[in-house]
PDB file of C-alpha atoms in Angstrom:
ATOM      1  CA  MET M   1     -86.952  -4.080  -6.112  1.00 41.00           C
ATOM      2  CA  ASN M   2     -84.261  -2.183  -7.994  1.00 45.00           C
ATOM      3  CA  ALA M   3     -84.964  -1.325 -11.618  1.00 51.00           C
ATOM      4  CA  LYS M   4     -82.183  -1.271 -14.146  1.00 58.00           C
ATOM      5  CA  LEU M   5     -82.325   0.568 -17.468  1.00 55.00           C
ATOM      6  CA  THR M   6     -80.826  -0.761 -20.632  1.00 62.00           C
ATOM      7  CA  TRP M   7     -78.116   1.255 -22.394  1.00 70.00           C
ATOM      8  CA  LYS M   8     -80.602   2.106 -25.117  1.00 64.00           C
ATOM      9  CA  GLN M   9     -83.051   3.496 -22.563  1.00 57.00           C
ATOM     10  CA  ARG M  10     -80.315   5.456 -20.812  1.00 65.00           C
ATOM     11  CA  ILE M  11     -79.200   6.979 -24.129  1.00 70.00           C
ATOM     12  CA  LEU M  12     -82.816   7.894 -24.883  1.00 64.00           C
ATOM     13  CA  VAL M  13     -83.240   9.605 -21.502  1.00 64.00           C
ATOM     14  CA  GLY M  14     -79.932  11.452 -21.942  1.00 70.00           C
ATOM     15  CA  PHE M  15     -80.924  12.528 -25.432  1.00 70.00           C
ATOM     16  CA  VAL M  16     -84.286  13.877 -24.221  1.00 66.00           C
ATOM     17  CA  MET M  17     -82.605  15.811 -21.391  1.00 72.00           C
ATOM     18  CA  ALA M  18     -79.973  17.220 -23.767  1.00 76.00           C
ATOM     19  CA  VAL M  19     -82.654  18.376 -26.218  1.00 71.00           C
ATOM     20  CA  ALA M  20     -84.577  19.944 -23.329  1.00 71.00           C
ATOM     21  CA  PHE M  21     -81.451  21.760 -22.157  1.00 76.00           C
ATOM     22  CA  LEU M  22     -80.669  23.049 -25.669  1.00 77.00           C
ATOM     23  CA  LEU M  23     -84.233  24.257 -26.201  1.00 73.00           C
ATOM     24  CA  VAL M  24     -84.265  26.122 -22.898  1.00 72.00           C
ATOM     25  CA  LEU M  25     -80.834  27.595 -23.629  1.00 76.00           C
ATOM     26  CA  GLY M  26     -81.914  28.656 -27.121  1.00 75.00           C
ATOM     27  CA  SER M  27     -85.067  30.244 -25.747  1.00 71.00           C
ATOM     28  CA  ASN M  28     -83.017  32.143 -23.181  1.00 71.00           C
ATOM     29  CA  LEU M  29     -80.635  33.437 -25.856  1.00 75.00           C
ATOM     30  CA  LEU M  30     -83.581  34.594 -27.975  1.00 73.00           C
ATOM     31  CA  ASP M  31     -85.043  36.353 -24.934  1.00 70.00           C
ATOM     32  CA  ARG M  32     -81.780  38.198 -24.386  1.00 74.00           C
ATOM     33  CA  ARG M  33     -81.628  39.167 -28.044  1.00 76.00           C
ATOM     34  CA  HIS M  34     -85.138  40.607 -28.022  1.00 69.00           C
ATOM     35  CA  PHE M  35     -84.545  42.460 -24.736  1.00 71.00           C
ATOM     36  CA  SER M  36     -81.400  43.935 -26.301  1.00 74.00           C
ATOM     37  CA  THR M  37     -83.462  45.051 -29.303  1.00 74.00           C
ATOM     38  CA  VAL M  38     -85.983  46.758 -27.026  1.00 73.00           C
ATOM     39  CA  GLN M  39     -83.197  48.461 -25.068  1.00 74.00           C
ATOM     40  CA  ASN M  40     -81.532  49.720 -28.260  1.00 79.00           C
ATOM     41  CA  THR M  41     -84.784  51.068 -29.684  1.00 80.00           C
ATOM     42  CA  ILE M  42     -85.573  52.891 -26.434  1.00 79.00           C
ATOM     43  CA  GLU M  43     -82.107  54.462 -26.404  1.00 75.00           C
ATOM     44  CA  SER M  44     -82.483  55.423 -30.073  1.00 77.00           C
ATOM     45  CA  MET M  45     -85.952  56.819 -29.413  1.00 79.00           C
ATOM     46  CA  TYR M  46     -84.504  59.244 -26.874  1.00 82.00           C
ATOM     47  CA  GLY M  47     -81.080  59.993 -28.316  1.00 81.00           C
ATOM     48  CA  ASP M  48     -82.023  60.151 -31.999  1.00 81.00           C
ATOM     49  CA  ARG M  49     -85.654  61.310 -31.923  1.00 85.00           C
ATOM     50  CA  VAL M  50     -86.692  63.053 -28.690  1.00 88.00           C
ATOM     51  CA  VAL M  51     -83.461  65.051 -28.449  1.00 90.00           C
ATOM     52  CA  VAL M  52     -83.664  65.936 -32.159  1.00 91.00           C
ATOM     53  CA  GLN M  53     -87.186  67.267 -31.627  1.00 91.00           C
ATOM     54  CA  ASP M  54     -85.669  69.672 -29.120  1.00 93.00           C
ATOM     55  CA  TYR M  55     -83.039  70.712 -31.693  1.00 94.00           C
ATOM     56  CA  ILE M  56     -85.784  71.439 -34.206  1.00 94.00           C
ATOM     57  CA  TYR M  57     -87.667  73.461 -31.597  1.00 94.00           C
ATOM     58  CA  GLN M  58     -84.580  75.596 -30.876  1.00 93.00           C
ATOM     59  CA  LEU M  59     -84.034  76.156 -34.602  1.00 94.00           C
ATOM     60  CA  ARG M  60     -87.642  77.314 -34.944  1.00 93.00           C
ATOM     61  CA  ILE M  61     -87.146  79.800 -32.107  1.00 92.00           C
ATOM     62  CA  TYR M  62     -84.102  81.185 -33.914  1.00 90.00           C
ATOM     63  CA  LEU M  63     -86.083  81.614 -37.137  1.00 91.00           C
ATOM     64  CA  HIS M  64     -88.959  83.224 -35.265  1.00 89.00           C
ATOM     65  CA  ASP M  65     -86.579  85.739 -33.686  1.00 86.00           C
ATOM     66  CA  ARG M  66     -85.151  86.527 -37.135  1.00 86.00           C
ATOM     67  CA  GLU M  67     -88.672  87.087 -38.459  1.00 86.00           C
ATOM     68  CA  LEU M  68     -89.424  89.553 -35.668  1.00 85.00           C
ATOM     69  CA  GLU M  69     -86.183  91.438 -36.290  1.00 81.00           C
ATOM     70  CA  VAL M  70     -86.753  91.609 -40.045  1.00 81.00           C
ATOM     71  CA  SER M  71     -90.319  92.792 -39.578  1.00 77.00           C
ATOM     72  CA  GLY M  72     -89.155  95.556 -37.204  1.00 70.00           C
ATOM     73  CA  ASP M  73     -87.616  98.910 -38.036  1.00 58.00           C
ATOM     74  CA  ASP M  74     -84.044  97.986 -37.149  1.00 54.00           C
ATOM     75  CA  SER M  75     -81.831  97.720 -40.217  1.00 48.00           C
ATOM     76  CA  THR M  76     -79.540  95.073 -38.652  1.00 52.00           C
ATOM     77  CA  VAL M  77     -80.144  91.527 -37.555  1.00 53.00           C
ATOM     78  CA  LYS M  78     -78.236  90.799 -34.353  1.00 53.00           C
ATOM     79  CA  ASP M  79     -77.633  87.083 -34.768  1.00 55.00           C
ATOM     80  CA  ASN M  80     -73.866  86.606 -34.395  1.00 54.00           C
ATOM     81  CA  GLU M  81     -74.032  84.977 -30.961  1.00 54.00           C
ATOM     82  CA  SER M  82     -77.225  83.080 -31.759  1.00 71.00           C
ATOM     83  CA  TYR M  83     -75.803  81.744 -34.997  1.00 73.00           C
ATOM     84  CA  GLY M  84     -72.876  80.222 -33.099  1.00 81.00           C
ATOM     85  CA  GLN M  85     -75.391  78.299 -31.009  1.00 88.00           C
ATOM     86  CA  ILE M  86     -77.223  77.234 -34.152  1.00 89.00           C
ATOM     87  CA  THR M  87     -73.990  75.831 -35.608  1.00 90.00           C
ATOM     88  CA  THR M  88     -73.531  73.766 -32.446  1.00 93.00           C
ATOM     89  CA  ILE M  89     -77.107  72.489 -32.659  1.00 93.00           C
ATOM     90  CA  LEU M  90     -76.653  71.476 -36.292  1.00 94.00           C
ATOM     91  CA  ASP M  91     -73.416  69.664 -35.421  1.00 94.00           C
ATOM     92  CA  ASP M  92     -75.144  67.814 -32.588  1.00 93.00           C
ATOM     93  CA  PHE M  93     -78.006  66.981 -34.943  1.00 93.00           C
ATOM     94  CA  ALA M  94     -75.532  65.548 -37.471  1.00 92.00           C
ATOM     95  CA  ALA M  95     -73.988  63.363 -34.730  1.00 92.00           C
ATOM     96  CA  THR M  96     -77.261  61.458 -34.212  1.00 90.00           C
ATOM     97  CA  GLU M  97     -78.219  58.377 -36.218  1.00 88.00           C
ATOM     98  CA  LEU M  98     -79.643  59.809 -39.437  1.00 90.00           C
ATOM     99  CA  THR M  99     -81.737  58.192 -42.131  1.00 90.00           C
ATOM    100  CA  ARG M 100     -80.644  58.856 -45.718  1.00 93.00           C
ATOM    101  CA  GLU M 101     -83.535  61.271 -46.244  1.00 94.00           C
ATOM    102  CA  GLU M 102     -82.830  62.986 -42.952  1.00 93.00           C
ATOM    103  CA  ALA M 103     -79.159  63.502 -43.879  1.00 93.00           C
ATOM    104  CA  THR M 104     -80.226  65.124 -47.170  1.00 95.00           C
ATOM    105  CA  PHE M 105     -82.567  67.555 -45.420  1.00 95.00           C
ATOM    106  CA  LEU M 106     -79.932  68.358 -42.804  1.00 94.00           C
ATOM    107  CA  LYS M 107     -77.421  69.320 -45.501  1.00 95.00           C
ATOM    108  CA  ARG M 108     -80.033  71.585 -47.041  1.00 95.00           C
ATOM    109  CA  LEU M 109     -80.748  73.077 -43.630  1.00 94.00           C
ATOM    110  CA  ARG M 110     -77.075  73.911 -43.104  1.00 93.00           C
ATOM    111  CA  ARG M 111     -76.979  75.743 -46.434  1.00 93.00           C
ATOM    112  CA  GLN M 112     -80.174  77.618 -45.629  1.00 93.00           C
ATOM    113  CA  PHE M 113     -78.956  78.810 -42.223  1.00 91.00           C
ATOM    114  CA  SER M 114     -75.625  79.790 -43.724  1.00 88.00           C
ATOM    115  CA  SER M 115     -77.342  81.766 -46.504  1.00 87.00           C
ATOM    116  CA  LEU M 116     -79.594  83.459 -43.968  1.00 84.00           C
ATOM    117  CA  ARG M 117     -76.614  85.417 -42.643  1.00 80.00           C
ATOM    118  CA  SER M 118     -75.813  86.857 -46.058  1.00 75.00           C
ATOM    119  CA  TYR M 119     -78.888  89.064 -46.233  1.00 72.00           C
ATOM    120  CA  ASP M 120     -78.169  92.775 -45.795  1.00 62.00           C
ATOM    121  CA  LEU M 121     -81.138  94.863 -44.694  1.00 62.00           C
ATOM    122  CA  SER M 122     -79.170  98.125 -44.814  1.00 60.00           C
ATOM    123  CA  THR M 123     -79.367  98.262 -48.617  1.00 58.00           C
ATOM    124  CA  VAL M 124     -81.250 100.976 -50.488  1.00 46.00           C
ATOM    125  CA  ASP M 125     -84.023  98.619 -51.463  1.00 66.00           C
ATOM    126  CA  ARG M 126     -84.615  97.419 -47.921  1.00 69.00           C
ATOM    127  CA  GLU M 127     -88.190  96.268 -48.510  1.00 77.00           C
ATOM    128  CA  ASP M 128     -87.053  93.925 -51.267  1.00 78.00           C
ATOM    129  CA  ALA M 129     -84.289  92.564 -49.022  1.00 77.00           C
ATOM    130  CA  LYS M 130     -86.808  92.047 -46.228  1.00 82.00           C
ATOM    131  CA  SER M 131     -89.173  90.213 -48.557  1.00 84.00           C
ATOM    132  CA  LYS M 132     -86.408  87.917 -49.803  1.00 85.00           C
ATOM    133  CA  MET M 133     -85.171  87.194 -46.277  1.00 86.00           C
ATOM    134  CA  LEU M 134     -88.679  86.398 -45.030  1.00 89.00           C
ATOM    135  CA  GLY M 135     -89.126  84.085 -48.014  1.00 90.00           C
ATOM    136  CA  HIS M 136     -85.851  82.369 -47.177  1.00 91.00           C
ATOM    137  CA  ILE M 137     -86.920  81.967 -43.538  1.00 92.00           C
ATOM    138  CA  GLN M 138     -90.179  80.385 -44.690  1.00 93.00           C
ATOM    139  CA  SER M 139     -88.257  77.994 -46.945  1.00 94.00           C
ATOM    140  CA  THR M 140     -86.038  77.041 -44.006  1.00 94.00           C
ATOM    141  CA  LYS M 141     -89.139  76.384 -41.902  1.00 95.00           C
ATOM    142  CA  THR M 142     -90.391  74.030 -44.606  1.00 95.00           C
ATOM    143  CA  THR M 143     -87.183  72.028 -44.308  1.00 95.00           C
ATOM    144  CA  LEU M 144     -87.674  71.867 -40.537  1.00 95.00           C
ATOM    145  CA  ASP M 145     -91.225  70.622 -41.131  1.00 95.00           C
ATOM    146  CA  ALA M 146     -89.842  67.799 -43.287  1.00 94.00           C
ATOM    147  CA  LEU M 147     -87.309  66.868 -40.601  1.00 94.00           C
ATOM    148  CA  GLU M 148     -90.021  66.910 -37.957  1.00 93.00           C
ATOM    149  CA  GLU M 149     -92.144  64.545 -40.057  1.00 93.00           C
ATOM    150  CA  ILE M 150     -89.216  62.147 -40.234  1.00 93.00           C
ATOM    151  CA  GLN M 151     -88.883  62.189 -36.435  1.00 92.00           C
ATOM    152  CA  ILE M 152     -92.551  61.232 -36.077  1.00 89.00           C
ATOM    153  CA  GLU M 153     -92.275  58.440 -38.673  1.00 90.00           C
ATOM    154  CA  GLU M 154     -89.062  57.032 -37.206  1.00 88.00           C
ATOM    155  CA  SER M 155     -90.446  57.197 -33.657  1.00 87.00           C
ATOM    156  CA  GLY M 156     -93.448  55.175 -34.829  1.00 86.00           C
ATOM    157  CA  HIS M 157     -91.129  52.694 -36.540  1.00 86.00           C
ATOM    158  CA  LEU M 158     -89.026  52.268 -33.388  1.00 84.00           C
ATOM    159  CA  THR M 159     -92.170  51.822 -31.288  1.00 83.00           C
ATOM    160  CA  GLU M 160     -93.374  49.122 -33.683  1.00 84.00           C
ATOM    161  CA  ILE M 161     -90.046  47.271 -33.418  1.00 82.00           C
ATOM    162  CA  SER M 162     -90.201  47.404 -29.608  1.00 79.00           C
ATOM    163  CA  GLU M 163     -93.783  46.131 -29.519  1.00 79.00           C
ATOM    164  CA  LYS M 164     -92.947  43.217 -31.839  1.00 81.00           C
ATOM    165  CA  SER M 165     -89.919  42.246 -29.753  1.00 77.00           C
ATOM    166  CA  LEU M 166     -91.950  42.368 -26.547  1.00 78.00           C
ATOM    167  CA  SER M 167     -94.714  40.265 -28.125  1.00 80.00           C
ATOM    168  CA  VAL M 168     -92.195  37.637 -29.217  1.00 77.00           C
ATOM    169  CA  ASN M 169     -90.684  37.666 -25.718  1.00 75.00           C
ATOM    170  CA  VAL M 170     -94.073  37.035 -24.149  1.00 76.00           C
ATOM    171  CA  MET M 171     -94.759  34.156 -26.563  1.00 78.00           C
ATOM    172  CA  LEU M 172     -91.338  32.596 -25.961  1.00 74.00           C
ATOM    173  CA  SER M 173     -91.789  32.897 -22.205  1.00 75.00           C
ATOM    174  CA  GLN M 174     -95.140  31.113 -22.385  1.00 78.00           C
ATOM    175  CA  LEU M 175     -93.691  28.340 -24.568  1.00 77.00           C
ATOM    176  CA  GLU M 176     -90.721  28.007 -22.224  1.00 74.00           C
ATOM    177  CA  ILE M 177     -92.994  27.662 -19.185  1.00 76.00           C
ATOM    178  CA  ALA M 178     -95.133  25.055 -20.977  1.00 78.00           C
ATOM    179  CA  PHE M 179     -92.051  23.122 -22.032  1.00 75.00           C
ATOM    180  CA  LEU M 180     -90.595  23.200 -18.519  1.00 71.00           C
ATOM    181  CA  ILE M 181     -93.888  21.873 -17.130  1.00 76.00           C
ATOM    182  CA  ILE M 182     -93.792  19.006 -19.630  1.00 75.00           C
ATOM    183  CA  ILE M 183     -90.188  18.215 -18.687  1.00 70.00           C
ATOM    184  CA  GLY M 184     -91.042  18.361 -14.986  1.00 66.00           C
ATOM    185  CA  VAL M 185     -93.963  15.972 -15.390  1.00 71.00           C
ATOM    186  CA  SER M 186     -91.825  13.620 -17.498  1.00 67.00           C
ATOM    187  CA  ILE M 187     -89.092  13.562 -14.844  1.00 62.00           C
ATOM    188  CA  LEU M 188     -91.666  12.800 -12.139  1.00 64.00           C
ATOM    189  CA  VAL M 189     -93.048   9.964 -14.223  1.00 64.00           C
ATOM    190  CA  LEU M 190     -89.541   8.589 -14.747  1.00 60.00           C
ATOM    191  CA  ALA M 191     -88.764   8.914 -11.043  1.00 56.00           C
ATOM    192  CA  PHE M 192     -91.905   7.315  -9.615  1.00 59.00           C
ATOM    193  CA  GLN M 193     -92.926   4.906 -12.368  1.00 55.00           C
ATOM    194  CA  PRO M 194     -89.694   3.740 -14.000  1.00 51.00           C
ATOM    195  CA  ILE M 195     -90.836   0.198 -14.626  1.00 46.00           C
ATOM    196  CA  ARG M 196     -94.109   1.037 -16.360  1.00 47.00           C
ATOM    197  CA  THR M 197     -92.607   3.891 -18.367  1.00 45.00           C
ATOM    198  CA  LEU M 198     -89.318   2.488 -19.633  1.00 46.00           C
ATOM    199  CA  TYR M 199     -89.836  -1.236 -19.194  1.00 47.00           C
ATOM    200  CA  PRO M 200     -86.591  -1.810 -17.276  1.00 48.00           C
ATOM    201  CA  ILE M 201     -85.081  -5.187 -16.846  1.00 45.00           C
ATOM    202  CA  HIS M 202     -84.270  -6.779 -13.459  1.00 47.00           C
TER     203      HIS M 202
END
């Protein structure tokens, strides 16, 4: 016995299938969006935080070398070649994605490294010059400390964003699976029990 569906029933079935398709499509688009967010945060974590930590480490080494030279008996600080490398590091640092606070500290850091070259230890009052230069180095280290704190905070923030996106992805995936199961069962019911389910006419 062949079962026929009324136009109203056919429209209802088509509407249900269309809604199911749109919900699955929307879920897929949200999944892609969240995966893109995770990918961007991972790239930012490396390019804007891990690499910057290495920049800060190199700047600390430079300052440590200057401290050793100032504390020694040599009246000159041989930093011409090293300072060229520092300028490159600062430029690379500036090319990363900076927070507003980070940009402010970086500008201060540029001024501090530039001023560091102006100290002359060959003056008559060398001890006073040494004391001032060591104080300036310590001040520059404080700025580096502030920048390092920002890296830690921003890394934590990026990690939090990634974890939230992954959690939402997991939830959406579970809802999508549940919804697909419901659709599958509904289709089976429609396929094997059309008369009882939709009350077709003969």
